[in-house]
PDB file of C-alpha atoms in Angstrom:
ATOM      1  CA  MET A 395     -50.929  32.353 -13.202  1.00  0.00           C
ATOM      2  CA  MET A 396     -52.793  33.942 -10.386  1.00  0.00           C
ATOM      3  CA  PRO A 397     -51.072  36.625  -8.299  1.00  0.00           C
ATOM      4  CA  SER A 398     -50.825  34.423  -5.170  1.00  0.00           C
ATOM      5  CA  THR A 399     -49.349  31.549  -7.195  1.00  0.00           C
ATOM      6  CA  ARG A 400     -46.768  33.942  -8.642  1.00  0.00           C
ATOM      7  CA  ILE A 401     -45.770  35.087  -5.196  1.00  0.00           C
ATOM      8  CA  LEU A 402     -45.398  31.495  -3.936  1.00  0.00           C
ATOM      9  CA  TYR A 403     -43.447  30.559  -7.058  1.00  0.00           C
ATOM     10  CA  PHE A 404     -41.148  33.581  -6.639  1.00  0.00           C
ATOM     11  CA  MET A 405     -40.604  32.844  -2.930  1.00  0.00           C
ATOM     12  CA  ALA A 406     -39.793  29.167  -3.596  1.00  0.00           C
ATOM     13  CA  LEU A 407     -37.374  30.158  -6.351  1.00  0.00           C
ATOM     14  CA  SER A 408     -35.731  32.720  -4.045  1.00  0.00           C
ATOM     15  CA  VAL A 409     -35.316  30.175  -1.235  1.00  0.00           C
ATOM     16  CA  LEU A 410     -33.772  27.629  -3.618  1.00  0.00           C
ATOM     17  CA  THR A 411     -31.417  30.269  -4.992  1.00  0.00           C
ATOM     18  CA  MET A 412     -30.311  31.255  -1.491  1.00  0.00           C
ATOM     19  CA  PHE A 413     -29.669  27.615  -0.465  1.00  0.00           C
ATOM     20  CA  SER A 414     -27.665  26.875  -3.588  1.00  0.00           C
ATOM     21  CA  LEU A 415     -25.734  30.135  -3.390  1.00  0.00           C
ATOM     22  CA  PHE A 416     -24.762  29.886   0.280  1.00  0.00           C
ATOM     23  CA  GLY A 417     -24.270  26.108   0.169  1.00  0.00           C
ATOM     24  CA  CYS A 418     -21.395  26.539  -2.281  1.00  0.00           C
ATOM     25  CA  PHE A 419     -19.397  28.792   0.028  1.00  0.00           C
ATOM     26  CA  ARG A 420     -19.257  26.744   3.188  1.00  0.00           C
ATOM     27  CA  ASN A 421     -15.876  25.372   4.196  1.00  0.00           C
ATOM     28  CA  LYS A 422     -15.582  21.634   3.887  1.00  0.00           C
ATOM     29  CA  PRO A 423     -12.851  19.880   5.831  1.00  0.00           C
ATOM     30  CA  ALA A 424     -10.158  18.302   3.686  1.00  0.00           C
ATOM     31  CA  LYS A 425     -10.560  14.562   3.263  1.00  0.00           C
ATOM     32  CA  ILE A 426      -7.716  12.611   4.856  1.00  0.00           C
ATOM     33  CA  THR A 427      -6.297   9.892   2.598  1.00  0.00           C
ATOM     34  CA  VAL A 428      -3.457   7.448   3.104  1.00  0.00           C
ATOM     35  CA  GLU A 429      -1.387   9.491   0.652  1.00  0.00           C
ATOM     36  CA  SER A 430      -1.960  12.763   2.523  1.00  0.00           C
ATOM     37  CA  TRP A 431      -1.357  11.118   5.929  1.00  0.00           C
ATOM     38  CA  LEU A 432       1.954   9.635   4.774  1.00  0.00           C
ATOM     39  CA  GLU A 433       3.017  12.889   3.126  1.00  0.00           C
ATOM     40  CA  SER A 434       2.346  14.889   6.291  1.00  0.00           C
ATOM     41  CA  GLY A 435       4.164  12.395   8.542  1.00  0.00           C
ATOM     42  CA  PHE A 436       6.949  11.330   6.167  1.00  0.00           C
ATOM     43  CA  PRO A 437       7.379  14.058   3.526  1.00  0.00           C
ATOM     44  CA  GLY A 438       8.596  12.687   0.196  1.00  0.00           C
ATOM     45  CA  ARG A 439       9.492   9.260   1.584  1.00  0.00           C
ATOM     46  CA  PHE A 440       6.589   6.913   0.742  1.00  0.00           C
ATOM     47  CA  GLU A 441       4.066   6.393  -2.015  1.00  0.00           C
ATOM     48  CA  VAL A 442       0.917   4.289  -2.187  1.00  0.00           C
ATOM     49  CA  VAL A 443       1.494   1.510  -4.714  1.00  0.00           C
ATOM     50  CA  HIS A 444      -1.988   0.028  -4.368  1.00  0.00           C
ATOM     51  CA  SER A 445      -4.855   0.794  -2.025  1.00  0.00           C
ATOM     52  CA  ASN A 446      -8.133  -0.799  -0.946  1.00  0.00           C
ATOM     53  CA  ILE A 447      -7.010  -4.391  -1.456  1.00  0.00           C
ATOM     54  CA  ASN A 448      -8.891  -5.846   1.503  1.00  0.00           C
ATOM     55  CA  LEU A 449     -11.349  -8.374   0.086  1.00  0.00           C
ATOM     56  CA  ASN A 450     -12.971  -9.291   3.403  1.00  0.00           C
ATOM     57  CA  VAL A 451     -16.551  -8.015   3.093  1.00  0.00           C
ATOM     58  CA  MET A 452     -16.969  -7.364   6.822  1.00  0.00           C
ATOM     59  CA  ASP A 453     -13.752  -5.346   6.926  1.00  0.00           C
ATOM     60  CA  LEU A 454     -15.049  -3.242   4.045  1.00  0.00           C
ATOM     61  CA  TYR A 455     -18.331  -2.751   5.922  1.00  0.00           C
ATOM     62  CA  HIS A 456     -16.428  -1.527   9.000  1.00  0.00           C
ATOM     63  CA  GLY A 457     -14.128   0.703   6.909  1.00  0.00           C
ATOM     64  CA  LYS A 458     -10.957  -1.329   7.438  1.00  0.00           C
ATOM     65  CA  LYS A 459      -8.647  -1.178   4.448  1.00  0.00           C
ATOM     66  CA  MET A 460      -5.146  -2.198   3.380  1.00  0.00           C
ATOM     67  CA  ALA A 461      -2.623  -0.475   1.162  1.00  0.00           C
ATOM     68  CA  VAL A 462       0.703  -1.491  -0.324  1.00  0.00           C
ATOM     69  CA  ILE A 463       3.202   1.235   0.509  1.00  0.00           C
ATOM     70  CA  GLY A 464       6.498   1.635  -1.320  1.00  0.00           C
ATOM     71  CA  GLU A 465       9.542   3.700  -0.469  1.00  0.00           C
ATOM     72  CA  LYS A 466      10.276   6.243  -3.189  1.00  0.00           C
ATOM     73  CA  ALA A 467      14.059   5.878  -2.822  1.00  0.00           C
ATOM     74  CA  ASP A 468      13.893   2.078  -3.170  1.00  0.00           C
ATOM     75  CA  PRO A 469      10.788   0.885  -5.093  1.00  0.00           C
ATOM     76  CA  GLU A 470      11.500  -2.766  -4.243  1.00  0.00           C
ATOM     77  CA  LEU A 471      10.933  -1.976  -0.567  1.00  0.00           C
ATOM     78  CA  GLN A 472       7.196  -2.441  -0.031  1.00  0.00           C
ATOM     79  CA  PHE A 473       4.980  -3.274   2.936  1.00  0.00           C
ATOM     80  CA  LEU A 474       1.313  -3.605   3.862  1.00  0.00           C
ATOM     81  CA  LEU A 475      -0.374  -0.943   5.910  1.00  0.00           C
ATOM     82  CA  HIS A 476      -3.750  -1.523   7.579  1.00  0.00           C
ATOM     83  CA  TRP A 477      -5.870   1.630   7.972  1.00  0.00           C
ATOM     84  CA  THR A 478      -9.416   2.614   8.913  1.00  0.00           C
ATOM     85  CA  LYS A 479     -11.567   4.835   6.753  1.00  0.00           C
ATOM     86  CA  GLY A 480     -13.392   7.775   8.317  1.00  0.00           C
ATOM     87  CA  THR A 481     -11.138   8.432  11.305  1.00  0.00           C
ATOM     88  CA  ASP A 482      -8.987  11.511  11.838  1.00  0.00           C
ATOM     89  CA  ASP A 483      -5.695   9.617  11.896  1.00  0.00           C
ATOM     90  CA  LEU A 484      -6.843   6.627   9.775  1.00  0.00           C
ATOM     91  CA  GLY A 485      -5.937   4.421  12.733  1.00  0.00           C
ATOM     92  CA  LEU A 486      -2.245   4.810  11.866  1.00  0.00           C
ATOM     93  CA  SER A 487       0.743   5.869  13.907  1.00  0.00           C
ATOM     94  CA  LYS A 488       4.274   6.857  12.958  1.00  0.00           C
ATOM     95  CA  PRO A 489       5.900   4.063  15.035  1.00  0.00           C
ATOM     96  CA  GLU A 490       3.677   1.488  13.306  1.00  0.00           C
ATOM     97  CA  VAL A 491       4.749   2.705   9.851  1.00  0.00           C
ATOM     98  CA  GLU A 492       8.409   2.847  10.912  1.00  0.00           C
ATOM     99  CA  ALA A 493       8.236  -0.733  12.261  1.00  0.00           C
ATOM    100  CA  ALA A 494       6.619  -2.041   9.055  1.00  0.00           C
ATOM    101  CA  CYS A 495       9.236  -0.242   6.969  1.00  0.00           C
ATOM    102  CA  ALA A 496      12.100  -1.601   9.099  1.00  0.00           C
ATOM    103  CA  SER A 497      10.765  -5.140   8.730  1.00  0.00           C
ATOM    104  CA  ALA A 498      10.506  -4.671   4.956  1.00  0.00           C
ATOM    105  CA  GLN A 499      14.066  -3.285   4.843  1.00  0.00           C
ATOM    106  CA  GLU A 500      15.345  -6.387   6.633  1.00  0.00           C
ATOM    107  CA  ASP A 501      13.440  -8.661   4.234  1.00  0.00           C
ATOM    108  CA  VAL A 502      14.785  -6.845   1.167  1.00  0.00           C
ATOM    109  CA  LYS A 503      18.339  -6.951   2.584  1.00  0.00           C
ATOM    110  CA  ASN A 504      18.064 -10.734   3.137  1.00  0.00           C
ATOM    111  CA  ALA A 505      16.596 -11.320  -0.327  1.00  0.00           C
ATOM    112  CA  ARG A 506      19.312  -9.271  -2.022  1.00  0.00           C
ATOM    113  CA  ALA A 507      22.068 -11.089  -0.112  1.00  0.00           C
ATOM    114  CA  LEU A 508      20.679 -14.493  -1.100  1.00  0.00           C
ATOM    115  CA  LEU A 509      20.255 -13.364  -4.718  1.00  0.00           C
ATOM    116  CA  ARG A 510      23.884 -12.205  -4.746  1.00  0.00           C
ATOM    117  CA  LEU A 511      25.039 -15.613  -3.460  1.00  0.00           C
ATOM    118  CA  LEU A 512      23.023 -17.397  -6.144  1.00  0.00           C
ATOM    119  CA  LYS A 513      24.298 -15.128  -8.933  1.00  0.00           C
ATOM    120  CA  ASP A 514      27.896 -15.599  -7.709  1.00  0.00           C
ATOM    121  CA  ARG A 515      27.356 -19.320  -8.281  1.00  0.00           C
ATOM    122  CA  SER A 516      26.178 -18.681 -11.877  1.00  0.00           C
ATOM    123  CA  LEU A 517      22.469 -19.177 -11.250  1.00  0.00           C
ATOM    124  CA  GLU A 518      21.169 -16.352 -13.443  1.00  0.00           C
ATOM    125  CA  SER A 519      17.482 -16.993 -14.153  1.00  0.00           C
ATOM    126  CA  VAL A 520      16.262 -16.757 -10.588  1.00  0.00           C
ATOM    127  CA  SER A 521      14.004 -14.566  -8.459  1.00  0.00           C
ATOM    128  CA  VAL A 522      14.367 -14.335  -4.691  1.00  0.00           C
ATOM    129  CA  GLY A 523      12.043 -12.997  -2.015  1.00  0.00           C
ATOM    130  CA  ALA A 524      12.186 -13.046   1.759  1.00  0.00           C
ATOM    131  CA  ILE A 525       9.506 -12.519   4.386  1.00  0.00           C
ATOM    132  CA  GLY A 526      10.671 -12.914   7.945  1.00  0.00           C
ATOM    133  CA  PRO A 527      12.367 -16.279   8.415  1.00  0.00           C
ATOM    134  CA  ALA A 528      11.209 -17.627   5.027  1.00  0.00           C
ATOM    135  CA  ALA A 529      13.063 -17.330   1.726  1.00  0.00           C
ATOM    136  CA  TYR A 530      11.318 -17.895  -1.602  1.00  0.00           C
ATOM    137  CA  ILE A 531      13.378 -18.891  -4.616  1.00  0.00           C
ATOM    138  CA  LEU A 532      11.863 -19.119  -8.096  1.00  0.00           C
ATOM    139  CA  VAL A 533      14.058 -20.630 -10.794  1.00  0.00           C
ATOM    140  CA  PHE A 534      13.286 -20.102 -14.469  1.00  0.00           C
ATOM    141  CA  GLY A 535      14.588 -22.367 -17.192  1.00  0.00           C
ATOM    142  CA  PRO A 536      14.330 -25.861 -18.641  1.00  0.00           C
ATOM    143  CA  SER A 537      12.795 -28.501 -16.447  1.00  0.00           C
ATOM    144  CA  ASP A 538      14.846 -31.564 -17.317  1.00  0.00           C
ATOM    145  CA  ALA A 539      16.262 -33.759 -14.546  1.00  0.00           C
ATOM    146  CA  ALA A 540      19.900 -32.733 -15.026  1.00  0.00           C
ATOM    147  CA  THR A 541      19.065 -29.007 -14.829  1.00  0.00           C
ATOM    148  CA  ARG A 542      16.932 -29.520 -11.719  1.00  0.00           C
ATOM    149  CA  GLU A 543      19.734 -31.458 -10.008  1.00  0.00           C
ATOM    150  CA  ARG A 544      22.342 -28.834 -10.895  1.00  0.00           C
ATOM    151  CA  THR A 545      20.040 -25.998  -9.760  1.00  0.00           C
ATOM    152  CA  LEU A 546      19.274 -27.734  -6.465  1.00  0.00           C
ATOM    153  CA  SER A 547      22.941 -28.314  -5.701  1.00  0.00           C
ATOM    154  CA  THR A 548      23.709 -24.645  -6.525  1.00  0.00           C
ATOM    155  CA  ILE A 549      20.920 -23.421  -4.219  1.00  0.00           C
ATOM    156  CA  LEU A 550      22.035 -25.706  -1.378  1.00  0.00           C
ATOM    157  CA  ALA A 551      25.651 -24.541  -1.767  1.00  0.00           C
ATOM    158  CA  ALA A 552      24.506 -20.909  -1.661  1.00  0.00           C
ATOM    159  CA  LEU A 553      22.384 -21.546   1.436  1.00  0.00           C
ATOM    160  CA  ASP A 554      25.331 -23.222   3.173  1.00  0.00           C
ATOM    161  CA  ALA A 555      27.618 -20.307   2.287  1.00  0.00           C
ATOM    162  CA  ARG A 556      25.472 -17.673   4.012  1.00  0.00           C
ATOM    163  CA  PRO A 557      27.291 -15.853   6.808  1.00  0.00           C
ATOM    164  CA  ASP A 558      24.113 -15.695   8.936  1.00  0.00           C
ATOM    165  CA  PRO A 559      22.139 -18.935   8.421  1.00  0.00           C
ATOM    166  CA  SER A 560      19.377 -17.959  10.858  1.00  0.00           C
ATOM    167  CA  GLN A 561      16.919 -17.528   8.020  1.00  0.00           C
TER     168      GLN A 561
END
């Protein structure tokens, strides 16, 4: 190598070393995630069951996401939370999370009450869910006509026996 080429080579190597050395020490802001946002606003109360479930391509392009949030004390209590990627607060607010949780608590309370009524009437192989004014009942077992008739009459009797039939 010629002396001027060596000097250029040494200078380029020095500049690259300086950039890599000082680039490692700069402070990067912590990335805000749904988990960290919930933990700072509601310490120890919620966990993210599943995140990034929004399948709408345009929402993904705009950074809009959804997550299923569960309460740690009661894992059956779950609700959807809509959030926006890349913003300081993720587009979330404490009252919004509290309202979604309260709605989910009401739904779980209604589902458990209906399940209790069905189990009290000896309908064992059943799953119950409630969302707002709707109740979803899944019955598992044989599908013959007599069983279907008996199951239907048991469900109707349980629905009639509810103390608050608004649902």
